[in-house]
Short mmCIF file of C-alpha atoms in Angstrom, two decimals:
data_model
loop_
_atom_site.label_atom_id
_atom_site.label_comp_id
_atom_site.label_asym_id
_atom_site.label_seq_id
_atom_site.Cartn_x
_atom_site.Cartn_y
_atom_site.Cartn_z
CA MET A 29 101.30 129.26 -57.15
CA SER A 30 101.73 126.39 -54.68
CA SER A 31 100.50 126.29 -51.11
CA PRO A 32 100.71 123.74 -48.31
CA LEU A 33 97.67 121.53 -47.72
CA THR A 34 95.58 123.08 -44.95
CA VAL A 35 92.34 122.00 -43.30
CA PHE A 36 89.62 124.65 -42.84
CA PRO A 37 86.20 124.55 -41.18
CA GLU A 38 83.55 123.38 -43.65
CA PHE A 39 81.61 126.64 -43.80
CA ILE A 40 84.89 128.48 -44.58
CA ALA A 41 86.14 125.94 -47.12
CA GLN A 42 83.03 126.26 -49.28
CA PHE A 43 83.81 129.95 -49.98
CA LEU A 44 87.62 129.79 -50.12
CA ASP A 45 89.17 130.33 -53.57
CA ARG A 46 92.29 128.16 -53.26
CA HIS A 47 93.59 129.04 -56.73
CA PRO A 48 93.10 132.77 -57.25
CA PRO A 49 94.51 134.48 -60.36
CA SER A 50 98.05 135.83 -59.91
CA VAL A 51 100.49 138.18 -61.67
CA SER A 52 104.05 139.35 -61.10
CA PRO A 53 104.77 142.76 -59.48
CA GLU A 54 106.07 144.32 -62.74
CA THR A 55 102.87 143.55 -64.67
CA PRO A 56 101.25 146.82 -65.89
CA LEU A 57 97.64 147.44 -64.94
CA SER A 58 96.59 147.37 -68.62
CA GLU A 59 97.57 143.66 -68.95
CA ILE A 60 95.48 142.44 -66.03
CA TRP A 61 92.33 144.39 -66.73
CA HIS A 62 90.86 141.40 -68.61
CA LYS A 63 91.44 139.23 -65.53
CA PHE A 64 89.03 141.39 -63.62
CA GLN A 65 86.47 140.75 -66.32
CA GLU A 66 87.02 136.96 -66.54
CA ASN A 67 87.83 135.91 -62.95
CA VAL A 68 84.74 136.82 -61.01
CA THR A 69 83.95 135.38 -57.63
CA ASP A 70 80.21 135.11 -57.10
CA SER A 71 79.79 135.15 -53.33
CA ARG A 72 77.88 132.10 -52.17
CA GLY A 73 74.70 132.93 -50.38
CA ALA A 74 74.42 136.36 -52.01
CA SER A 75 70.93 137.37 -52.99
CA SER A 76 71.93 138.50 -56.50
CA PRO A 77 74.97 138.17 -58.79
CA ARG A 78 77.49 141.03 -58.80
CA GLU A 79 78.77 143.01 -61.75
CA PRO A 80 82.11 141.69 -63.08
CA LEU A 81 84.07 144.94 -62.53
CA GLN A 82 82.97 145.13 -58.90
CA SER A 83 83.87 141.66 -57.69
CA GLY A 84 87.26 140.77 -59.24
CA TYR A 85 90.68 140.42 -57.64
CA VAL A 86 94.20 139.30 -58.49
CA CYS A 87 97.13 138.28 -56.27
CA VAL A 88 100.53 139.88 -56.78
CA VAL A 89 103.13 137.12 -56.43
CA GLU A 90 106.92 137.19 -56.45
CA GLY A 91 108.43 133.73 -56.44
CA ASP A 92 106.66 131.74 -53.72
CA ARG A 93 105.68 134.86 -51.78
CA CYS A 94 102.38 136.67 -52.14
CA LEU A 95 102.90 140.45 -51.79
CA GLY A 96 99.27 141.50 -51.65
CA LEU A 97 95.84 141.62 -53.25
CA LEU A 98 94.61 144.06 -55.91
CA THR A 99 90.84 144.43 -56.26
CA THR A 100 88.66 145.82 -59.02
CA GLN A 101 87.64 148.81 -56.88
CA GLU A 102 91.27 149.77 -56.34
CA ALA A 103 92.01 149.54 -60.06
CA ILE A 104 88.95 151.67 -60.91
CA ALA A 105 90.04 154.32 -58.41
CA VAL A 106 93.47 154.60 -60.09
CA LEU A 107 91.98 154.84 -63.57
CA ALA A 108 89.47 157.46 -62.41
CA GLN A 109 92.38 159.79 -61.65
CA GLY A 110 93.37 159.77 -65.34
CA ASN A 111 96.49 157.64 -64.92
CA ASP A 112 97.84 155.67 -67.88
CA PRO A 113 97.27 151.93 -67.12
CA HIS A 114 100.21 150.97 -69.36
CA SER A 115 102.72 152.82 -67.14
CA ILE A 116 101.54 151.69 -63.72
CA PRO A 117 102.88 148.34 -62.38
CA VAL A 118 100.54 146.52 -60.03
CA SER A 119 103.18 146.58 -57.27
CA HIS A 120 102.48 150.34 -56.86
CA LEU A 121 98.80 149.70 -56.22
CA ILE A 122 99.00 147.28 -53.31
CA THR A 123 99.64 147.88 -49.63
CA PRO A 124 101.55 144.95 -48.09
CA GLY A 125 99.71 143.49 -45.15
CA GLU A 126 96.40 145.11 -45.99
CA ALA A 127 93.38 142.72 -46.08
CA VAL A 128 95.70 139.88 -45.06
CA ILE A 129 94.68 137.29 -42.48
CA ALA A 130 96.47 134.29 -40.99
CA PRO A 131 94.95 130.78 -40.77
CA ALA A 132 94.64 131.12 -37.00
CA LEU A 133 92.10 133.93 -37.45
CA LEU A 134 89.64 131.42 -38.95
CA ASN A 135 89.22 129.92 -35.48
CA HIS A 136 88.20 133.33 -34.03
CA PRO A 137 84.82 134.24 -35.48
CA PRO A 138 84.54 137.76 -33.98
CA ALA A 139 87.91 138.85 -35.36
CA LEU A 140 87.13 137.27 -38.71
CA TYR A 141 83.76 139.07 -38.79
CA GLU A 142 85.42 142.45 -38.10
CA ALA A 143 88.05 141.89 -40.82
CA ALA A 144 85.33 141.00 -43.33
CA LYS A 145 83.54 144.31 -42.60
CA GLU A 146 86.69 146.31 -43.41
CA HIS A 147 87.74 144.71 -46.72
CA PRO A 148 85.78 143.30 -49.70
CA PHE A 149 88.21 140.34 -49.94
CA LEU A 150 90.50 138.70 -47.38
CA LEU A 151 93.88 137.30 -48.46
CA LEU A 152 94.80 134.18 -46.47
CA LEU A 153 98.60 133.81 -46.08
CA ASP A 154 100.70 131.39 -44.04
CA SER A 155 103.86 132.26 -42.11
CA GLN A 156 106.00 132.03 -45.28
CA GLN A 157 103.65 134.43 -47.11
CA GLN A 158 102.36 131.63 -49.35
CA CYS A 159 98.81 132.15 -50.52
CA LEU A 160 96.27 129.71 -49.09
CA GLY A 161 93.33 131.35 -50.85
CA VAL A 162 91.01 134.35 -51.02
CA LEU A 163 87.74 134.76 -49.06
CA PRO A 164 84.92 137.05 -50.31
CA SER A 165 83.88 139.13 -47.33
CA LEU A 166 80.31 139.51 -48.55
CA ALA A 167 79.79 135.73 -48.38
CA LEU A 168 81.11 135.65 -44.79
CA LEU A 169 78.95 138.55 -43.69
CA LYS A 170 75.89 136.79 -45.07
CA LEU A 171 76.43 133.86 -42.69
CA PRO A 172 73.88 134.43 -39.90
CA GLU A 173 75.81 132.30 -37.39
CA LEU A 174 79.20 134.01 -37.79
CA PRO A 175 78.65 137.14 -35.59
CA GLN A 176 76.84 135.06 -32.97
CA VAL A 177 79.67 132.56 -32.41
CA SER A 178 81.78 133.42 -29.43
CA GLY A 179 85.17 132.17 -28.38
CA THR A 180 87.04 129.90 -30.78
CA PHE A 181 86.10 126.99 -33.01
CA CYS A 182 86.83 123.55 -31.68
CA PRO A 183 89.85 122.05 -33.39
CA LEU A 184 89.00 119.60 -36.12
CA ASN A 185 89.02 116.00 -34.95
CA PRO A 186 90.97 113.33 -36.89
CA PHE A 187 87.76 112.07 -38.53
CA GLU A 188 87.00 115.51 -39.99
CA ILE A 189 90.60 115.93 -41.11
CA ALA A 190 90.50 112.56 -42.89
CA LEU A 191 87.24 113.42 -44.64
CA ASN A 192 88.58 116.80 -45.70
CA HIS A 193 91.52 115.15 -47.42
CA LEU A 194 89.53 112.40 -49.14
CA PRO A 195 87.55 112.73 -52.40
CA ILE A 196 84.42 111.68 -50.53
CA THR A 197 80.87 113.03 -50.28
CA VAL A 198 78.84 112.33 -47.13
CA PHE A 199 75.06 112.82 -47.25
CA ARG A 200 71.84 112.18 -45.40
CA LYS A 201 68.39 111.68 -46.95
CA ASP A 202 64.81 111.38 -45.71
CA ARG A 203 62.40 108.58 -46.58
CA GLN A 204 61.48 110.38 -49.83
CA LEU A 205 65.19 110.23 -50.74
CA ARG A 206 65.59 114.00 -50.57
CA TYR A 207 68.95 115.36 -49.44
CA THR A 208 68.68 116.88 -45.94
CA TRP A 209 72.40 117.34 -45.32
CA ILE A 210 75.58 117.01 -47.38
CA TYR A 211 79.29 117.30 -46.76
CA LYS A 212 81.55 118.09 -49.73
CA SER A 213 79.11 118.23 -52.61
CA PHE A 214 79.50 116.48 -55.96
CA PRO A 215 81.58 118.28 -58.61
CA SER A 216 79.87 121.33 -60.17
CA LEU A 217 76.90 121.08 -57.78
CA ASP A 218 76.31 123.75 -55.09
CA PRO A 219 75.42 122.22 -51.70
CA GLN A 220 72.53 124.66 -51.30
CA GLU A 221 71.12 123.52 -54.66
CA ILE A 222 71.21 119.86 -53.61
CA LEU A 223 69.29 120.15 -50.32
CA GLU A 224 65.59 119.21 -50.51
CA HIS A 225 66.15 117.65 -53.94
CA THR A 226 66.34 114.05 -55.13
CA ASN A 227 68.79 112.44 -57.53
CA HIS A 228 66.24 112.81 -60.34
CA ASP A 229 66.56 116.60 -59.98
CA LEU A 230 70.34 116.51 -60.16
CA PHE A 231 71.53 113.67 -62.40
CA SER A 232 70.59 112.04 -65.68
CA ALA A 233 67.52 109.79 -65.67
CA GLN A 234 69.61 106.65 -66.15
CA ASP A 235 72.07 107.49 -63.36
CA ALA A 236 69.26 108.55 -61.02
CA ARG A 237 67.27 105.33 -61.57
CA ALA A 238 70.31 103.13 -60.87
CA TRP A 239 71.11 105.02 -57.65
CA GLU A 240 67.48 105.13 -56.50
CA ALA A 241 67.12 101.34 -56.94
CA ILE A 242 70.00 100.82 -54.48
CA GLU A 243 68.53 103.21 -51.91
CA ARG A 244 65.02 101.73 -52.22
CA ARG A 245 66.37 98.28 -51.39
CA VAL A 246 68.19 99.67 -48.35
CA LEU A 247 64.95 101.27 -47.08
CA GLU A 248 62.84 98.18 -47.75
CA GLN A 249 65.28 95.60 -46.39
CA GLN A 250 66.71 97.88 -43.66
CA GLN A 251 70.12 96.54 -44.58
CA GLY A 252 73.13 98.47 -45.77
CA SER A 253 74.59 98.17 -49.25
CA ARG A 254 77.91 98.90 -50.90
CA GLN A 255 78.49 98.84 -54.63
CA ASP A 256 79.99 100.80 -57.50
CA ILE A 257 78.00 103.38 -59.44
CA SER A 258 78.78 105.80 -62.24
CA LEU A 259 77.64 109.40 -62.71
CA THR A 260 78.03 111.80 -65.60
CA LEU A 261 78.33 115.38 -64.34
CA ASN A 262 78.60 118.19 -66.90
CA GLY A 263 79.55 115.62 -69.53
CA ILE A 264 82.40 114.22 -67.39
CA PHE A 265 82.37 110.61 -66.26
CA HIS A 266 82.76 109.88 -62.52
CA TYR A 267 82.97 106.49 -60.82
CA TYR A 268 81.96 106.16 -57.14
CA ASP A 269 82.20 103.57 -54.39
CA LEU A 270 78.74 104.07 -52.87
CA THR A 271 77.91 102.95 -49.32
CA VAL A 272 74.34 103.43 -48.03
CA GLU A 273 73.01 102.55 -44.55
CA PRO A 274 69.48 102.90 -43.15
CA LEU A 275 69.00 105.69 -40.55
CA LEU A 276 66.81 104.53 -37.62
CA ASP A 277 65.18 106.46 -34.78
CA ASP A 278 65.19 105.39 -31.13
CA CYS A 279 62.26 103.03 -31.79
CA GLY A 280 63.97 101.34 -34.70
CA ALA A 281 61.79 102.96 -37.37
CA VAL A 282 63.45 104.01 -40.60
CA MET A 283 63.89 107.79 -40.76
CA GLY A 284 65.87 107.83 -43.98
CA LEU A 285 69.38 106.86 -44.85
CA VAL A 286 72.96 108.03 -44.63
CA GLY A 287 75.63 107.36 -47.22
CA THR A 288 79.06 108.07 -48.58
CA ALA A 289 80.23 108.33 -52.17
CA LEU A 290 84.00 107.87 -52.57
CA ASP A 291 85.24 109.16 -55.93
CA MET A 292 87.17 106.28 -57.52
CA THR A 293 87.39 107.83 -60.99
CA PRO A 294 91.21 108.14 -61.21
CA SER A 295 91.84 104.59 -60.00
CA TYR A 296 88.96 103.27 -62.17
CA LEU A 297 90.35 104.98 -65.27
CA ASN A 298 93.83 103.75 -64.40
CA GLN A 299 92.47 100.22 -64.05
CA GLN A 300 90.63 100.52 -67.35
CA ALA A 301 93.79 101.82 -69.04
CA LEU A 302 95.82 99.00 -67.44
CA THR A 303 93.26 96.42 -68.58
CA ALA A 304 93.27 97.83 -72.10
CA LEU A 305 97.07 97.83 -72.09
CA ASN A 306 97.11 94.23 -70.88
CA HIS A 307 94.69 93.22 -73.64
CA GLU A 308 96.82 95.05 -76.19
CA LEU A 309 99.97 93.38 -74.91
CA GLU A 310 98.24 89.99 -74.92
CA SER A 311 97.12 90.61 -78.49
CA ILE A 312 100.66 91.60 -79.49
CA VAL A 313 102.08 88.51 -77.77
CA GLU A 314 99.48 86.26 -79.44
CA GLU A 315 100.19 87.88 -82.80
CA ARG A 316 103.94 87.53 -82.40
CA THR A 317 103.51 83.94 -81.18
CA ALA A 318 101.32 83.13 -84.18
CA GLU A 319 103.91 84.71 -86.49
CA LEU A 320 106.70 82.68 -84.87
CA GLN A 321 104.64 79.51 -85.10
CA HIS A 322 103.87 80.27 -88.74
CA SER A 323 107.55 80.96 -89.43
CA ASN A 324 108.57 77.75 -87.65
CA ALA A 325 105.96 75.81 -89.63
CA GLU A 326 107.27 77.31 -92.88
CA LEU A 327 110.85 76.49 -91.89
CA LEU A 328 109.89 72.93 -90.97
CA GLN A 329 107.98 72.61 -94.23
CA SER A 330 110.92 73.98 -96.20
CA LEU A 331 113.24 71.60 -94.36
CA SER A 332 110.92 68.70 -95.09
CA VAL A 333 110.73 69.68 -98.76
CA ALA A 334 114.51 69.98 -98.92
CA GLN A 335 114.89 66.56 -97.31
CA ASP A 336 112.36 65.06 -99.72
CA LEU A 337 114.18 66.64 -102.65
CA ASN A 338 117.51 65.30 -101.46
CA GLU A 339 116.01 61.85 -101.00
CA LEU A 340 114.34 62.11 -104.41
CA LYS A 341 117.64 63.18 -105.96
CA SER A 342 119.43 60.27 -104.32
CA ARG A 343 116.82 57.79 -105.57
CA PHE A 344 116.91 59.30 -109.04
CA ILE A 345 120.68 59.04 -109.28
CA THR A 346 120.72 55.47 -107.93
CA LEU A 347 117.89 54.13 -110.10
CA THR A 348 118.73 55.93 -113.32
CA SER A 349 122.39 54.97 -112.99
CA HIS A 350 121.39 51.33 -112.67
CA GLU A 351 118.70 51.48 -115.34
CA PHE A 352 121.00 53.19 -117.84
CA ARG A 353 124.12 51.18 -117.10
CA THR A 354 122.48 47.78 -117.74
CA PRO A 355 121.01 48.60 -121.18
CA LEU A 356 124.15 50.47 -122.21
CA THR A 357 126.17 47.37 -121.33
CA THR A 358 123.78 45.30 -123.45
CA ILE A 359 124.11 47.67 -126.40
CA LEU A 360 127.89 47.84 -126.10
CA GLY A 361 128.24 44.05 -125.82
CA SER A 362 125.94 43.37 -128.79
CA ALA A 363 127.73 45.98 -130.89
CA GLU A 364 131.15 44.46 -130.08
CA LEU A 365 129.98 40.96 -130.99
CA LEU A 366 128.51 42.19 -134.28
CA LYS A 367 131.69 44.08 -135.02
CA HIS A 368 134.02 41.13 -134.54
CA TYR A 369 131.87 38.13 -135.49
CA GLY A 370 128.93 39.53 -137.39
CA GLU A 371 130.38 38.69 -140.84
CA ASN A 372 130.66 35.02 -139.92
CA TRP A 373 127.17 34.77 -138.40
CA PRO A 374 124.11 33.80 -140.32
CA GLN A 375 121.57 36.55 -141.03
CA GLU A 376 119.08 35.24 -138.44
CA LYS A 377 121.64 35.47 -135.62
CA ARG A 378 122.77 38.94 -136.65
CA GLN A 379 119.13 40.10 -136.76
CA ARG A 380 118.57 38.78 -133.26
CA TYR A 381 121.40 40.98 -131.93
CA PHE A 382 120.13 43.99 -133.89
CA ASP A 383 116.67 43.46 -132.38
CA ARG A 384 118.27 43.29 -128.93
CA ILE A 385 119.97 46.65 -129.51
CA HIS A 386 116.73 48.13 -130.83
CA ASP A 387 114.68 46.91 -127.83
CA THR A 388 117.30 48.20 -125.42
CA VAL A 389 117.31 51.65 -127.05
CA ASP A 390 113.52 51.61 -126.92
CA HIS A 391 113.67 50.79 -123.20
CA MET A 392 116.06 53.70 -122.56
CA THR A 393 113.80 56.02 -124.54
CA ARG A 394 110.81 55.01 -122.41
CA LEU A 395 112.89 55.56 -119.29
CA LEU A 396 113.78 59.09 -120.39
CA ASP A 397 110.15 59.75 -121.33
CA ASP A 398 109.03 58.64 -117.86
CA VAL A 399 111.53 60.93 -116.15
CA LEU A 400 110.46 63.82 -118.39
CA THR A 401 106.77 63.14 -117.69
CA VAL A 402 107.31 63.16 -113.90
CA GLY A 403 109.26 66.41 -114.17
CA GLN A 404 106.50 68.03 -116.24
CA ALA A 405 103.85 66.84 -113.77
CA GLU A 406 105.70 68.26 -110.75
CA ALA A 407 106.21 71.55 -112.66
CA GLY A 408 102.51 71.68 -113.58
CA GLN A 409 103.27 71.51 -117.31
CA LEU A 410 101.13 68.49 -118.19
CA THR A 411 97.94 69.44 -119.98
CA PHE A 412 94.49 67.87 -120.29
CA CYS A 413 93.30 67.74 -123.92
CA PRO A 414 90.20 65.49 -124.31
CA SER A 415 88.69 64.33 -127.55
CA PHE A 416 86.47 61.51 -128.81
CA VAL A 417 88.45 58.24 -128.86
CA ASN A 418 87.48 54.69 -129.80
CA ILE A 419 88.38 53.15 -126.48
CA LEU A 420 88.32 49.52 -127.71
CA GLU A 421 90.76 50.20 -130.53
CA LEU A 422 92.99 52.14 -128.12
CA LEU A 423 92.92 49.35 -125.53
CA GLN A 424 93.89 46.72 -128.12
CA GLN A 425 96.78 48.87 -129.29
CA LEU A 426 97.98 49.34 -125.70
CA ILE A 427 97.73 45.58 -125.01
CA ASP A 428 99.80 44.80 -128.11
CA GLN A 429 102.34 47.44 -127.17
CA SER A 430 102.64 46.09 -123.63
CA LEU A 431 103.22 42.55 -124.87
CA ARG A 432 105.87 43.72 -127.34
CA ARG A 433 107.71 45.51 -124.57
CA GLY A 434 107.49 42.54 -122.23
CA ASP A 435 106.96 38.87 -122.79
CA ARG A 436 105.20 38.20 -126.09
CA GLU A 437 104.06 34.82 -124.79
CA ARG A 438 102.02 36.36 -121.95
CA ALA A 439 98.22 36.78 -122.06
CA ILE A 440 96.12 39.84 -121.27
CA ALA A 441 92.34 39.25 -121.11
CA LEU A 442 90.23 42.23 -122.13
CA ASN A 443 86.63 42.44 -120.84
CA HIS A 444 84.38 45.41 -121.53
CA ASP A 445 80.85 46.59 -120.88
CA LEU A 446 80.43 49.79 -122.90
CA ASP A 447 77.34 51.46 -124.29
CA SER A 448 79.49 52.84 -127.08
CA PRO A 449 83.20 52.56 -127.92
CA GLU A 450 83.40 56.32 -128.56
CA ILE A 451 84.52 57.97 -125.29
CA TYR A 452 85.42 61.61 -124.67
CA LEU A 453 88.85 61.53 -122.92
CA ASP A 454 92.51 62.51 -123.15
CA LYS A 455 94.11 59.80 -125.27
CA THR A 456 97.65 60.54 -124.11
CA LEU A 457 96.82 60.49 -120.42
CA VAL A 458 94.69 57.33 -120.67
CA SER A 459 97.50 55.63 -122.64
CA GLN A 460 99.99 56.46 -119.87
CA ILE A 461 97.59 55.11 -117.24
CA ILE A 462 96.87 51.78 -118.92
CA LEU A 463 100.39 51.14 -120.26
CA ASN A 464 101.97 51.58 -116.82
CA LEU A 465 99.33 49.49 -115.03
CA LEU A 466 99.66 46.67 -117.61
CA SER A 467 103.46 46.89 -117.51
CA ASN A 468 103.48 46.51 -113.70
CA ALA A 469 100.95 43.66 -113.84
CA LEU A 470 103.09 41.75 -116.34
CA LYS A 471 106.35 42.56 -114.58
CA TYR A 472 105.31 41.50 -111.08
CA SER A 473 103.32 38.34 -111.95
CA GLY A 474 104.33 34.85 -113.09
CA ALA A 475 104.77 33.89 -116.75
CA GLU A 476 101.89 31.41 -116.66
CA SER A 477 99.40 33.80 -115.06
CA THR A 478 96.93 35.93 -116.98
CA VAL A 479 96.51 39.69 -116.52
CA THR A 480 92.89 40.90 -116.70
CA LEU A 481 91.84 44.29 -118.08
CA ASP A 482 88.18 45.21 -117.40
CA VAL A 483 86.62 48.37 -118.86
CA LYS A 484 83.07 49.64 -118.39
CA THR A 485 81.01 52.84 -118.24
CA GLU A 486 78.70 53.67 -115.36
CA GLU A 487 76.59 56.83 -115.75
CA THR A 488 79.22 59.58 -116.16
CA GLN A 489 82.31 57.50 -115.36
CA LEU A 490 84.74 55.32 -117.22
CA ILE A 491 86.02 52.54 -114.94
CA VAL A 492 89.26 50.73 -115.81
CA GLN A 493 90.44 47.80 -113.67
CA VAL A 494 93.73 45.90 -114.02
CA GLN A 495 94.16 42.69 -112.03
CA ASP A 496 97.10 40.31 -111.65
CA GLN A 497 98.05 37.28 -109.55
CA GLY A 498 101.58 38.50 -108.83
CA ILE A 499 103.74 39.19 -105.80
CA GLY A 500 101.42 41.81 -104.29
CA ILE A 501 102.34 44.90 -102.27
CA PRO A 502 103.70 44.77 -98.69
CA GLU A 503 101.63 46.68 -96.13
CA ALA A 504 104.58 48.95 -95.23
CA ASP A 505 104.90 50.19 -98.84
CA LYS A 506 101.25 51.02 -99.51
CA ALA A 507 101.37 54.57 -98.09
CA GLN A 508 104.16 55.66 -100.49
CA LEU A 509 103.12 53.58 -103.46
CA PHE A 510 102.46 56.61 -105.73
CA THR A 511 105.64 58.50 -104.68
CA SER A 512 108.22 59.07 -107.42
CA PHE A 513 111.13 56.59 -107.42
CA HIS A 514 109.60 54.55 -104.59
CA ARG A 515 109.79 50.80 -105.04
CA ALA A 516 108.27 48.13 -102.83
CA GLU A 517 110.60 46.09 -100.70
CA ASN A 518 109.70 42.82 -102.46
CA ALA A 519 110.46 44.37 -105.90
CA ALA A 520 114.10 45.22 -105.29
CA ASN A 521 115.39 42.44 -107.56
CA ILE A 522 112.98 43.21 -110.40
CA GLN A 523 113.93 45.78 -113.03
CA GLY A 524 112.07 49.10 -112.64
CA THR A 525 112.38 52.82 -111.84
CA GLY A 526 109.53 53.46 -109.41
CA LEU A 527 108.04 56.08 -111.75
CA GLY A 528 105.15 54.16 -113.31
CA LEU A 529 102.51 54.58 -110.57
CA SER A 530 103.58 58.21 -110.00
CA ILE A 531 102.86 58.88 -113.70
CA VAL A 532 99.52 57.04 -113.38
CA LYS A 533 98.54 59.13 -110.34
CA ASN A 534 99.36 62.44 -112.07
CA ALA A 535 97.46 61.44 -115.23
CA VAL A 536 94.40 60.40 -113.19
CA ASN A 537 94.49 63.71 -111.26
CA LEU A 538 94.67 65.72 -114.49
CA HIS A 539 91.66 63.78 -115.73
CA GLY A 540 89.81 64.73 -112.52
CA GLY A 541 89.51 61.08 -111.49
CA GLN A 542 90.70 58.83 -108.73
CA ILE A 543 92.69 55.62 -108.38
CA THR A 544 92.40 52.94 -105.70
CA PHE A 545 93.99 49.53 -105.21
CA GLU A 546 93.59 46.34 -103.26
CA SER A 547 96.60 44.10 -102.68
CA GLN A 548 97.93 41.45 -100.38
CA GLU A 549 101.54 40.38 -100.46
CA GLY A 550 101.86 37.12 -102.39
CA SER A 551 98.26 37.19 -103.68
CA GLY A 552 98.32 39.78 -106.47
CA SER A 553 96.95 43.31 -106.90
CA THR A 554 93.90 45.04 -108.38
CA PHE A 555 94.08 48.67 -109.46
CA THR A 556 90.83 50.57 -110.20
CA VAL A 557 90.75 53.88 -112.07
CA GLN A 558 87.62 56.03 -112.24
CA LEU A 559 87.65 58.81 -114.84
CA PRO A 560 84.79 61.30 -115.21
CA LEU A 561 83.37 61.64 -118.70
CA THR A 562 83.37 65.36 -119.43
CA GLN A 563 81.03 64.74 -122.41
CA PRO A 564 78.18 62.20 -122.72
CA VAL A 565 79.03 58.81 -124.16
CA ALA A 566 78.67 58.99 -127.97
CA TYR A 567 76.02 56.63 -129.34
CA ASP A 568 76.49 57.46 -133.02
CA ASN A 569 78.80 59.39 -135.26
CA HIS A 570 76.49 62.41 -135.31
CA SER A 571 76.87 62.92 -131.57
CA ARG A 572 80.23 64.68 -132.14
CA ASP A 573 78.53 67.59 -133.90
#
């Protein structure tokens, strides 16, 4: 049931039950009997608790109107006559207007005292018959000051009205921090139980110590304090805005203190919930932002890869078209000459043209092998298969092969410093490394210059170094030197595919090694390969076992 907000004198408000139990007029007596057993009003100030069936009541309400009050005594009287409680509606048991008082009567103590003597409970109704609460008469009669007050109560001043509407507790304490007066007690604590007690008697040890520390400082420094505190009452958290001021006598001596505790729990919890929500929203925003940034990074990476692939495709088409067209033209021209004039040529001349066709086919085969090797490397299909190899024999074979492919009149100087020629390595990968480095050194250096190949072992490494006195590498091309199909700017007019150093880099990586170079345009280049020896250098034939 709802009722308008009304201000009552403090000594009345402490006994007023603002939310009494209620039933409709048609409710049979049998259905409300349990309410008399559960809803018991223990009159404050009574010397002993009352029996449940002697102190219960229930309001009979129809819509917003309260029709009357039914007490336990009245219900017992009806049942004592042998009536069936299932057939008697509560509306038959009430007398409208009986035990009913208006708010104005609260300001007339004598009349209120007389009404309390006539009825065990007083039903407080406003002019619209809305219930403002129920007063236990026994509690009023126990007030020693009530029958002695004459005239009317003074109207509440605005300050009292404001306090009555605020969730605030006002208190006074002595120097021993015992409560000597309190207005609107803390939840679940009776004002009479608080007086003459300290916080240590009422609250948890932790809460009491925190509050006492504030009050001790106020007494010692004689200076007021305002700060937030928390209390746990009956397992429920409360948050207060505590203000404490020293209380001085006429001589300025500290008598105690006075304070207020404004309950800020709802706003505190709302703030905590808002803060948690803000943190959650910030986390969601950060997470979504990170996801978007990650998605953008992936898109940019995919775009970059697509652009690289398109550029790679364009280079591949351009270079392979050129590299295939020239040798095919050579083959076709030689074949046509042999076809029409071969019978009239001497054997030596015919053989020279056949050798030209053979070398050109061999060049195209190597070109296709290079393209296939790069494709396998990018697809992760190249394998590392080491075995014991006589490195000196292998190097001599690779030097001979390089000279046959290029200019047979050129010179390649081989220098070595090996503890043993037997080295544990991948023959295929090492062959690709050295052949491509020698091929580049011969291709990009003058016919009179010598290419140097140095090989040595240091601890657990095989070090291969190829040096030439050729055209060198421009500074702008060094960053992309090992990229597939990339060719230096000063090599545009020299035959090549741009795959050789890419193959070298992949072979070195598979071997777990590294490759470095030093070069200056116009002064030659030096490439150094360091390959780890996965097995110790063999010193004799038995070391393989």
